[in-house]
Amino acid sequence: MAKIQMKTPLVEMDGDEMTRILWKLIKDELLLPFIDLKTEYYDLGLEYRNETNDQVTIDSAEATKKYGVAVKCATITPNAARMTEYHLKEMWKSPNGTIRAALDGTVFRAPIQVKGIEPCVKNWEKPITLARHAYGDVYKNTEIKVPGAGKAELVFTGADGQEIRKTIMDFDGPGIIQGIHNKDKSIESFARACFNYALDTKQDLWFATKDTISKIYDHNFKDIFQDIFDREYKEKFDAAGIEYFYTLIDDAVARVMKAKGGFIWACKNYDGDVMSDMVSSACGSLAMMTSVLVSPDGVFEYEAAHGTVQRHYYKHLEGEETSTNSVATIFAWTGALRKRGEMDGLAELCSFADKLESATLGTIEAGKMTKDLALITSLDKVTVLNSQDFIKAVRERLEGML
Ligand code: NAP
Ligand code: MG
């Protein structure tokens, strides 16, 4: 059988630990035998990031802007323990943070649903995609522990010297205060990324804040979304037969619980942090969650939502067998290949991505799965496979389909 051809290379960002092991297995077993795989390879493994003073991460982000589609393996975000473990020159920043800043992106996360792993919320027939604004608010706050009685004020001094001053609280005793911010430019990018993603995936878009209480801060989010929607997207949404819907965050939570799924839920930074954990745990496992970073000018970076699965890696290093779930990493590849196929007009590549996804899901539905899923499945005849054998079982099924 002739291998499927590609035109433009994918930006390939290799990573760390157990996911690096899965990365190679997936390429060797599921991609290279079938595709004439073109990638521009960047090694974001911590050792090479350290060797290049993290330049490799910056280069990979630049390449993503150039080519438009990247696929990323999970990477270690260094902390004190990693400094010693990897003899690091510096505590390098999170690669995801660096890439996100370079692409000015929004992160979309969706659970991979499969028969046998049912969400706890019975009416969720289709996945709910969470779009999280990844800038500002409480994640870039300034806080003070107020020692005792006194006046707390909010002061803005403009570059032109203009001053705006408001009283936060006249304290009669100890307390706490917090200052947070966001930027119109960042909110605009967030809004456009959400609208583009909704059009791209033909799903309704929901957005919710607490604008009834936060009449300036949250209201500004609501206004920016509505304004951009009316000016740039309304007609496109009508043509695609999809809807933009704004509501209060509490109303959104109540509706989500009763919804059938199949829509995108855009959230401010904190809401997105909390709600994506709720959606993913209700759907079984972090290892069944895809993640894609989308920039406002249509650049895509696909990855799994989970980390490097360090605990399994240490077992692997000791020669023990692991049963690590590779589904989200396989779906990062299929997402990137399909997007590349769409951009380059390669129907065969898109169809390969579809087949690899259905071979993966079919394998699980046939009762062959890794341990994390075996623990929560509703199927009764289950074979627990190790990391390697699961990927081999997917290959067998894929070969039958091609
Ligand atoms: P993690 O790698 O997501 O793993 C946490 C636990 O979740 C694992 O120990 C495992 O539970 C379970 N798990 C996650 N993925 C799994 C999979 N594919 N198959 C089976 N079980 C899975 O998070 P972590 O251990 O907190 O972080 C490890 C490293 O990953 C850290 O250095 C962190 O910086 C990095 N990280 C990177 C990214 C990214 O690159 N996007 C994201 C998050 C974390 P059991 O041990 O109970 O089996
Ligand atoms: Mg969280």
GROMACS .gro file of C-alpha atoms and ligand atoms in nm:
model
  451
    1MET     CA    1   0.000   0.000   0.000
    2ALA     CA    2   0.134   0.343  -0.096
    3LYS     CA    3   0.193   0.577   0.194
    4ILE     CA    4  -0.027   0.885   0.232
    5GLN     CA    5   0.156   1.196   0.115
    6MET     CA    6   0.178   1.530   0.296
    7LYS     CA    7   0.255   1.878   0.162
    8THR     CA    8   0.343   2.106   0.453
    9PRO     CA    9   0.528   1.975   0.757
   10LEU     CA   10   0.365   1.958   1.097
   11VAL     CA   11   0.558   2.123   1.376
   12GLU     CA   12   0.642   1.831   1.606
   13MET     CA   13   0.722   1.915   1.968
   14ASP     CA   14   0.860   1.614   2.152
   15GLY     CA   15   0.837   1.604   2.530
   16ASP     CA   16   0.923   1.423   2.852
   17GLU     CA   17   0.897   1.106   3.058
   18MET     CA   18   0.620   0.852   2.992
   19THR     CA   19   0.454   1.061   2.724
   20ARG     CA   20   0.786   1.074   2.536
   21ILE     CA   21   0.786   0.694   2.536
   22LEU     CA   22   0.426   0.687   2.409
   23TRP     CA   23   0.515   0.951   2.147
   24LYS     CA   24   0.769   0.724   1.981
   25LEU     CA   25   0.542   0.419   2.002
   26ILE     CA   26   0.257   0.611   1.838
   27LYS     CA   27   0.482   0.732   1.557
   28ASP     CA   28   0.639   0.391   1.496
   29GLU     CA   29   0.321   0.185   1.515
   30LEU     CA   30   0.040   0.413   1.404
   31LEU     CA   31   0.182   0.684   1.178
   32LEU     CA   32   0.508   0.601   1.000
   33PRO     CA   33   0.385   0.272   0.845
   34PHE     CA   34   0.095   0.454   0.678
   35ILE     CA   35   0.197   0.817   0.618
   36ASP     CA   36   0.496   0.970   0.451
   37LEU     CA   37   0.514   1.180   0.766
   38LYS     CA   38   0.657   1.528   0.721
   39THR     CA   39   0.742   1.709   1.042
   40GLU     CA   40   0.975   1.982   1.153
   41TYR     CA   41   1.104   1.832   1.477
   42TYR     CA   42   1.168   2.030   1.797
   43ASP     CA   43   1.288   1.847   2.105
   44LEU     CA   44   1.114   2.012   2.400
   45GLY     CA   45   1.238   1.742   2.635
   46LEU     CA   46   1.375   1.915   2.945
   47GLU     CA   47   1.737   1.816   2.877
   48TYR     CA   48   1.742   1.986   2.539
   49ARG     CA   49   1.549   2.288   2.664
   50ASN     CA   50   1.819   2.327   2.928
   51GLU     CA   51   2.098   2.278   2.673
   52THR     CA   52   1.954   2.549   2.445
   53ASN     CA   53   1.859   2.787   2.729
   54ASP     CA   54   1.498   2.724   2.629
   55GLN     CA   55   1.558   2.869   2.283
   56VAL     CA   56   1.413   2.549   2.133
   57THR     CA   57   1.073   2.632   2.285
   58ILE     CA   58   1.075   2.980   2.134
   59ASP     CA   59   1.186   2.838   1.798
   60SER     CA   60   0.906   2.580   1.805
   61ALA     CA   61   0.649   2.852   1.872
   62GLU     CA   62   0.787   3.059   1.583
   63ALA     CA   63   0.771   2.755   1.354
   64THR     CA   64   0.409   2.703   1.458
   65LYS     CA   65   0.328   3.058   1.348
   66LYS     CA   66   0.504   2.991   1.018
   67TYR     CA   67   0.341   2.657   0.932
   68GLY     CA   68   0.009   2.692   1.115
   69VAL     CA   69  -0.023   2.350   1.282
   70ALA     CA   70   0.174   2.189   1.564
   71VAL     CA   71   0.143   1.873   1.772
   72LYS     CA   72   0.294   1.872   2.120
   73CYS     CA   73   0.390   1.601   2.365
   74ALA     CA   74   0.349   1.671   2.738
   75THR     CA   75   0.651   1.842   2.893
   76ILE     CA   76   0.787   1.892   3.242
   77THR     CA   77   0.732   2.234   3.396
   78PRO     CA   78   1.042   2.267   3.613
   79ASN     CA   79   1.010   2.312   3.989
   80ALA     CA   80   1.269   2.288   4.267
   81ALA     CA   81   1.281   1.906   4.252
   82ARG     CA   82   1.338   1.909   3.875
   83MET     CA   83   1.625   2.156   3.916
   84THR     CA   84   1.822   1.887   4.097
   85GLU     CA   85   1.690   1.593   3.900
   86TYR     CA   86   1.792   1.744   3.564
   87HIS     CA   87   2.081   1.969   3.681
   88LEU     CA   88   1.908   2.272   3.531
   89LYS     CA   89   2.084   2.603   3.471
   90GLU     CA   90   1.760   2.787   3.545
   91MET     CA   91   1.404   2.708   3.642
   92TRP     CA   92   1.281   2.734   3.282
   93LYS     CA   93   0.928   2.855   3.229
   94SER     CA   94   0.641   2.625   3.138
   95PRO     CA   95   0.668   2.556   2.761
   96ASN     CA   96   0.290   2.579   2.738
   97GLY     CA   97   0.302   2.927   2.889
   98THR     CA   98   0.574   3.034   2.644
   99ILE     CA   99   0.387   2.893   2.345
  100ARG     CA  100   0.058   3.042   2.460
  101ALA     CA  101   0.214   3.385   2.500
  102ALA     CA  102   0.373   3.364   2.154
  103LEU     CA  103   0.051   3.257   1.983
  104ASP     CA  104  -0.180   3.475   2.199
  105GLY     CA  105  -0.405   3.174   2.214
  106THR     CA  106  -0.709   3.033   2.384
  107VAL     CA  107  -0.713   2.674   2.508
  108PHE     CA  108  -1.002   2.448   2.406
  109ARG     CA  109  -1.049   2.121   2.592
  110ALA     CA  110  -1.293   1.847   2.506
  111PRO     CA  111  -1.346   1.499   2.651
  112ILE     CA  112  -1.316   1.203   2.414
  113GLN     CA  113  -1.637   1.009   2.458
  114VAL     CA  114  -1.651   0.637   2.399
  115LYS     CA  115  -1.909   0.363   2.461
  116GLY     CA  116  -1.833   0.190   2.787
  117ILE     CA  117  -1.698   0.504   2.957
  118GLU     CA  118  -2.015   0.701   3.023
  119PRO     CA  119  -2.013   1.049   3.174
  120CYS     CA  120  -2.163   1.068   3.524
  121VAL     CA  121  -2.404   1.326   3.384
  122LYS     CA  122  -2.638   1.090   3.198
  123ASN     CA  123  -2.775   1.345   2.951
  124TRP     CA  124  -2.433   1.448   2.815
  125GLU     CA  125  -2.464   1.269   2.482
  126LYS     CA  126  -2.201   1.481   2.310
  127PRO     CA  127  -1.879   1.631   2.443
  128ILE     CA  128  -1.875   1.974   2.603
  129THR     CA  129  -1.576   2.178   2.488
  130LEU     CA  130  -1.437   2.421   2.741
  131ALA     CA  131  -1.271   2.740   2.613
  132ARG     CA  132  -1.060   2.897   2.883
  133HIS     CA  133  -0.926   3.250   2.865
  134ALA     CA  134  -0.565   3.200   2.965
  135TYR     CA  135  -0.470   3.554   3.069
  136GLY     CA  136  -0.515   3.773   3.376
  137ASP     CA  137  -0.782   3.800   3.647
  138VAL     CA  138  -0.698   3.623   3.970
  139TYR     CA  139  -0.396   3.451   3.805
  140LYS     CA  140  -0.214   3.785   3.788
  141ASN     CA  141  -0.339   3.937   4.110
  142THR     CA  142  -0.194   4.168   4.373
  143GLU     CA  143  -0.303   4.097   4.727
  144ILE     CA  144  -0.264   4.262   5.065
  145LYS     CA  145  -0.337   4.121   5.406
  146VAL     CA  146  -0.482   4.422   5.582
  147PRO     CA  147  -0.336   4.442   5.934
  148GLY     CA  148  -0.606   4.659   6.093
  149ALA     CA  149  -0.834   4.960   6.063
  150GLY     CA  150  -0.772   5.189   5.765
  151LYS     CA  151  -0.887   5.288   5.419
  152ALA     CA  152  -0.828   5.074   5.108
  153GLU     CA  153  -0.840   5.254   4.773
  154LEU     CA  154  -0.817   5.161   4.406
  155VAL     CA  155  -0.600   5.414   4.221
  156PHE     CA  156  -0.524   5.437   3.850
  157THR     CA  157  -0.262   5.687   3.735
  158GLY     CA  158  -0.276   5.739   3.361
  159ALA     CA  159   0.033   5.786   3.144
  160ASP     CA  160  -0.094   6.144   3.102
  161GLY     CA  161  -0.112   6.195   3.478
  162GLN     CA  162  -0.488   6.160   3.499
  163GLU     CA  163  -0.596   5.994   3.823
  164ILE     CA  164  -0.896   5.775   3.899
  165ARG     CA  165  -0.954   5.689   4.264
  166LYS     CA  166  -1.222   5.480   4.433
  167THR     CA  167  -1.264   5.358   4.788
  168ILE     CA  168  -1.265   4.982   4.819
  169MET     CA  169  -1.337   4.964   5.191
  170ASP     CA  170  -1.307   5.162   5.511
  171PHE     CA  171  -1.175   4.885   5.731
  172ASP     CA  172  -1.256   4.889   6.103
  173GLY     CA  173  -1.029   4.590   6.162
  174PRO     CA  174  -0.806   4.334   5.986
  175GLY     CA  175  -0.905   4.192   5.648
  176ILE     CA  176  -0.785   4.122   5.295
  177ILE     CA  177  -0.783   4.301   4.957
  178GLN     CA  178  -0.705   4.191   4.605
  179GLY     CA  179  -0.638   4.378   4.281
  180ILE     CA  180  -0.691   4.207   3.946
  181HIS     CA  181  -0.688   4.321   3.585
  182ASN     CA  182  -0.745   4.222   3.227
  183LYS     CA  183  -0.669   4.388   2.893
  184ASP     CA  184  -0.917   4.464   2.616
  185LYS     CA  185  -0.668   4.330   2.363
  186SER     CA  186  -0.648   3.995   2.537
  187ILE     CA  187  -1.027   3.969   2.576
  188GLU     CA  188  -1.069   4.053   2.206
  189SER     CA  189  -0.826   3.775   2.109
  190PHE     CA  190  -1.012   3.536   2.337
  191ALA     CA  191  -1.345   3.629   2.179
  192ARG     CA  192  -1.216   3.586   1.823
  193ALA     CA  193  -1.053   3.253   1.905
  194CYS     CA  194  -1.386   3.130   2.046
  195PHE     CA  195  -1.591   3.252   1.749
  196ASN     CA  196  -1.345   3.104   1.500
  197TYR     CA  197  -1.338   2.773   1.684
  198ALA     CA  198  -1.718   2.758   1.693
  199LEU     CA  199  -1.728   2.814   1.316
  200ASP     CA  200  -1.451   2.566   1.259
  201THR     CA  201  -1.623   2.290   1.457
  202LYS     CA  202  -1.982   2.399   1.373
  203GLN     CA  203  -2.090   2.412   1.736
  204ASP     CA  204  -2.289   2.670   1.930
  205LEU     CA  205  -2.089   2.899   2.157
  206TRP     CA  206  -2.195   2.981   2.512
  207PHE     CA  207  -2.026   3.252   2.715
  208ALA     CA  208  -2.099   3.339   3.075
  209THR     CA  209  -1.970   3.580   3.338
  210LYS     CA  210  -2.108   3.743   3.652
  211ASP     CA  211  -2.189   4.078   3.488
  212THR     CA  212  -2.489   4.149   3.713
  213ILE     CA  213  -2.256   4.177   4.011
  214SER     CA  214  -1.937   4.290   3.836
  215LYS     CA  215  -2.092   4.575   3.643
  216ILE     CA  216  -1.767   4.707   3.496
  217TYR     CA  217  -1.516   4.421   3.498
  218ASP     CA  218  -1.728   4.125   3.385
  219HIS     CA  219  -1.954   4.353   3.187
  220ASN     CA  220  -1.655   4.454   2.978
  221PHE     CA  221  -1.606   4.088   2.878
  222LYS     CA  222  -1.973   4.062   2.782
  223ASP     CA  223  -1.964   4.384   2.579
  224ILE     CA  224  -1.646   4.297   2.392
  225PHE     CA  225  -1.782   3.954   2.296
  226GLN     CA  226  -2.115   4.100   2.181
  227ASP     CA  227  -1.953   4.381   1.987
  228ILE     CA  228  -1.711   4.155   1.800
  229PHE     CA  229  -1.989   3.904   1.736
  230ASP     CA  230  -2.224   4.164   1.589
  231ARG     CA  231  -1.959   4.327   1.373
  232GLU     CA  232  -1.759   4.029   1.249
  233TYR     CA  233  -1.934   3.698   1.310
  234LYS     CA  234  -2.312   3.723   1.313
  235GLU     CA  235  -2.354   3.657   0.941
  236LYS     CA  236  -2.103   3.371   0.943
  237PHE     CA  237  -2.282   3.210   1.238
  238ASP     CA  238  -2.620   3.243   1.062
  239ALA     CA  239  -2.474   3.087   0.750
  240ALA     CA  240  -2.329   2.797   0.950
  241GLY     CA  241  -2.656   2.750   1.139
  242ILE     CA  242  -2.494   2.796   1.479
  243GLU     CA  243  -2.567   3.031   1.767
  244TYR     CA  244  -2.383   3.260   2.009
  245PHE     CA  245  -2.550   3.268   2.346
  246TYR     CA  246  -2.459   3.480   2.649
  247THR     CA  247  -2.591   3.411   2.997
  248LEU     CA  248  -2.498   3.453   3.363
  249ILE     CA  249  -2.241   3.204   3.494
  250ASP     CA  250  -2.485   3.051   3.747
  251ASP     CA  251  -2.747   3.008   3.478
  252ALA     CA  252  -2.484   2.851   3.251
  253VAL     CA  253  -2.388   2.596   3.519
  254ALA     CA  254  -2.754   2.500   3.570
  255ARG     CA  255  -2.812   2.467   3.194
  256VAL     CA  256  -2.491   2.269   3.134
  257MET     CA  257  -2.607   2.003   3.380
  258LYS     CA  258  -2.930   1.955   3.186
  259ALA     CA  259  -2.784   1.996   2.835
  260LYS     CA  260  -2.709   1.724   2.580
  261GLY     CA  261  -2.361   1.863   2.509
  262GLY     CA  262  -2.218   1.935   2.166
  263PHE     CA  263  -2.137   2.302   2.230
  264ILE     CA  264  -1.845   2.521   2.333
  265TRP     CA  265  -1.853   2.682   2.675
  266ALA     CA  266  -1.631   2.989   2.693
  267CYS     CA  267  -1.517   3.081   3.043
  268LYS     CA  268  -1.310   3.348   3.210
  269ASN     CA  269  -0.977   3.225   3.342
  270TYR     CA  270  -1.088   3.107   3.687
  271ASP     CA  271  -1.423   2.966   3.574
  272GLY     CA  272  -1.243   2.778   3.297
  273ASP     CA  273  -0.990   2.632   3.540
  274VAL     CA  274  -1.262   2.501   3.770
  275MET     CA  275  -1.518   2.398   3.509
  276SER     CA  276  -1.275   2.208   3.288
  277ASP     CA  277  -1.181   1.989   3.584
  278MET     CA  278  -1.549   1.932   3.650
  279VAL     CA  279  -1.622   1.834   3.289
  280SER     CA  280  -1.315   1.610   3.258
  281SER     CA  281  -1.372   1.425   3.584
  282ALA     CA  282  -1.740   1.378   3.501
  283CYS     CA  283  -1.621   1.217   3.177
  284GLY     CA  284  -1.393   0.966   3.348
  285SER     CA  285  -1.029   1.055   3.305
  286LEU     CA  286  -0.776   1.327   3.221
  287ALA     CA  287  -0.626   1.076   2.981
  288MET     CA  288  -0.943   1.107   2.770
  289MET     CA  289  -0.924   1.485   2.729
  290THR     CA  290  -0.795   1.662   2.419
  291SER     CA  291  -0.654   2.010   2.425
  292VAL     CA  292  -0.592   2.254   2.142
  293LEU     CA  293  -0.448   2.602   2.155
  294VAL     CA  294  -0.599   2.828   1.888
  295SER     CA  295  -0.463   3.171   1.805
  296PRO     CA  296  -0.686   3.451   1.678
  297ASP     CA  297  -0.522   3.432   1.338
  298GLY     CA  298  -0.593   3.063   1.298
  299VAL     CA  299  -0.281   2.883   1.419
  300PHE     CA  300  -0.343   2.549   1.594
  301GLU     CA  301  -0.138   2.355   1.849
  302TYR     CA  302  -0.273   2.012   1.953
  303GLU     CA  303  -0.181   1.821   2.268
  304ALA     CA  304  -0.313   1.590   2.539
  305ALA     CA  305  -0.457   1.763   2.845
  306HIS     CA  306  -0.258   1.549   3.090
  307GLY     CA  307   0.105   1.576   3.200
  308THR     CA  308   0.407   1.352   3.151
  309VAL     CA  309   0.270   1.078   3.381
  310GLN     CA  310   0.583   1.084   3.594
  311ARG     CA  311   0.477   0.805   3.830
  312HIS     CA  312   0.440   0.559   3.543
  313TYR     CA  313   0.772   0.670   3.393
  314TYR     CA  314   0.963   0.586   3.711
  315LYS     CA  315   0.803   0.238   3.707
  316HIS     CA  316   0.905   0.207   3.342
  317LEU     CA  317   1.263   0.303   3.431
  318GLU     CA  318   1.269   0.027   3.690
  319GLY     CA  319   1.170  -0.221   3.421
  320GLU     CA  320   0.814  -0.258   3.548
  321GLU     CA  321   0.524  -0.287   3.306
  322THR     CA  322   0.307   0.024   3.266
  323SER     CA  323  -0.050   0.063   3.146
  324THR     CA  324  -0.048   0.427   3.043
  325ASN     CA  325  -0.337   0.556   2.835
  326SER     CA  326  -0.220   0.695   2.499
  327VAL     CA  327  -0.563   0.799   2.368
  328ALA     CA  328  -0.531   1.175   2.425
  329THR     CA  329  -0.183   1.175   2.266
  330ILE     CA  330  -0.312   0.976   1.966
  331PHE     CA  331  -0.593   1.231   1.932
  332ALA     CA  332  -0.343   1.517   1.946
  333TRP     CA  333  -0.181   1.363   1.637
  334THR     CA  334  -0.510   1.298   1.458
  335GLY     CA  335  -0.629   1.652   1.534
  336ALA     CA  336  -0.310   1.798   1.389
  337LEU     CA  337  -0.305   1.568   1.084
  338ARG     CA  338  -0.670   1.639   1.006
  339LYS     CA  339  -0.614   2.014   1.035
  340ARG     CA  340  -0.305   1.989   0.811
  341GLY     CA  341  -0.512   1.785   0.565
  342GLU     CA  342  -0.788   2.048   0.563
  343MET     CA  343  -0.544   2.334   0.513
  344ASP     CA  344  -0.358   2.156   0.232
  345GLY     CA  345  -0.663   1.997   0.069
  346LEU     CA  346  -0.547   1.640   0.142
  347ALA     CA  347  -0.867   1.438   0.180
  348GLU     CA  348  -0.669   1.116   0.229
  349LEU     CA  349  -0.487   1.258   0.528
  350CYS     CA  350  -0.815   1.372   0.688
  351SER     CA  351  -0.969   1.034   0.628
  352PHE     CA  352  -0.666   0.863   0.783
  353ALA     CA  353  -0.712   1.078   1.096
  354ASP     CA  354  -1.078   0.977   1.114
  355LYS     CA  355  -0.989   0.609   1.079
  356LEU     CA  356  -0.717   0.621   1.342
  357GLU     CA  357  -0.962   0.782   1.585
  358SER     CA  358  -1.230   0.525   1.520
  359ALA     CA  359  -0.976   0.240   1.545
  360THR     CA  360  -0.873   0.379   1.885
  361LEU     CA  361  -1.229   0.409   2.011
  362GLY     CA  362  -1.323   0.075   1.855
  363THR     CA  363  -1.042  -0.095   2.044
  364ILE     CA  364  -1.180   0.035   2.374
  365GLU     CA  365  -1.537  -0.049   2.281
  366ALA     CA  366  -1.419  -0.405   2.208
  367GLY     CA  367  -1.307  -0.423   2.570
  368LYS     CA  368  -0.933  -0.372   2.518
  369MET     CA  369  -0.811  -0.081   2.726
  370THR     CA  370  -0.553   0.051   2.969
  371LYS     CA  371  -0.590   0.018   3.345
  372ASP     CA  372  -0.724   0.369   3.412
  373LEU     CA  373  -1.025   0.299   3.189
  374ALA     CA  374  -1.072  -0.061   3.303
  375LEU     CA  375  -1.133   0.078   3.654
  376ILE     CA  376  -1.428   0.289   3.542
  377THR     CA  377  -1.579   0.110   3.243
  378SER     CA  378  -1.935  -0.020   3.230
  379LEU     CA  379  -1.832  -0.302   2.992
  380ASP     CA  380  -1.812  -0.641   3.160
  381LYS     CA  381  -1.562  -0.828   2.943
  382VAL     CA  382  -1.242  -0.628   2.968
  383THR     CA  383  -0.881  -0.705   2.878
  384VAL     CA  384  -0.634  -0.474   3.051
  385LEU     CA  385  -0.344  -0.400   2.818
  386ASN     CA  386  -0.003  -0.250   2.886
  387SER     CA  387   0.107   0.076   2.719
  388GLN     CA  388   0.260  -0.099   2.420
  389ASP     CA  389  -0.005  -0.365   2.365
  390PHE     CA  390  -0.285  -0.110   2.360
  391ILE     CA  391  -0.113   0.076   2.076
  392LYS     CA  392  -0.052  -0.256   1.896
  393ALA     CA  393  -0.421  -0.346   1.932
  394VAL     CA  394  -0.514  -0.011   1.778
  395ARG     CA  395  -0.274  -0.079   1.492
  396GLU     CA  396  -0.431  -0.416   1.423
  397ARG     CA  397  -0.773  -0.259   1.402
  398LEU     CA  398  -0.648   0.028   1.189
  399GLU     CA  399  -0.488  -0.211   0.941
  400GLY     CA  400  -0.821  -0.385   0.907
  401MET     CA  401  -0.984  -0.053   0.819
  402LEU     CA  402  -0.730   0.074   0.565
  403NAP     P1  403  -0.001   1.392   3.510
  403NAP     O1  404   0.119   1.360   3.432
  403NAP     O2  405  -0.120   1.439   3.433
  403NAP     O3  406  -0.042   1.263   3.594
  403NAP     C1  407  -0.118   1.264   3.712
  403NAP     C2  408  -0.181   1.127   3.736
  403NAP     O4  409  -0.296   1.115   3.654
  403NAP     C3  410  -0.091   1.011   3.698
  403NAP     O5  411  -0.004   0.977   3.801
  403NAP     C4  412  -0.195   0.904   3.665
  403NAP     O6  413  -0.253   0.850   3.782
  403NAP     C5  414  -0.303   0.985   3.598
  403NAP     N1  415  -0.278   0.997   3.452
  403NAP     C6  416  -0.252   1.111   3.382
  403NAP     N2  417  -0.237   1.084   3.253
  403NAP     C7  418  -0.254   0.951   3.239
  403NAP     C8  419  -0.250   0.862   3.129
  403NAP     N3  420  -0.225   0.907   3.005
  403NAP     N4  421  -0.272   0.730   3.151
  403NAP     C9  422  -0.298   0.685   3.274
  403NAP     N5  423  -0.303   0.763   3.383
  403NAP    C10  424  -0.281   0.895   3.366
  403NAP     O7  425   0.030   1.504   3.618
  403NAP     P2  426   0.152   1.519   3.723
  403NAP     O8  427   0.200   1.386   3.764
  403NAP     O9  428   0.101   1.615   3.821
  403NAP    O10  429   0.265   1.592   3.641
  403NAP    C11  430   0.378   1.525   3.582
  403NAP    C12  431   0.455   1.626   3.500
  403NAP    O11  432   0.376   1.671   3.392
  403NAP    C13  433   0.497   1.750   3.578
  403NAP    O12  434   0.635   1.772   3.561
  403NAP    C14  435   0.416   1.864   3.516
  403NAP    O13  436   0.490   1.982   3.510
  403NAP    C15  437   0.388   1.812   3.379
  403NAP     N6  438   0.263   1.861   3.318
  403NAP    C16  439   0.268   1.895   3.186
  403NAP    C17  440   0.155   1.935   3.118
  403NAP    C18  441   0.166   1.968   2.973
  403NAP    O14  442   0.272   1.958   2.914
  403NAP     N7  443   0.059   2.009   2.910
  403NAP    C19  444   0.032   1.938   3.184
  403NAP    C20  445   0.027   1.900   3.320
  403NAP    C21  446   0.142   1.861   3.385
  403NAP     P3  447  -0.198   0.717   3.856
  403NAP    O15  448  -0.057   0.746   3.895
  403NAP    O16  449  -0.291   0.704   3.971
  403NAP    O17  450  -0.206   0.603   3.758
  404MG      MG  451  -0.753   2.320   3.747
   0.00000   0.00000   0.00000
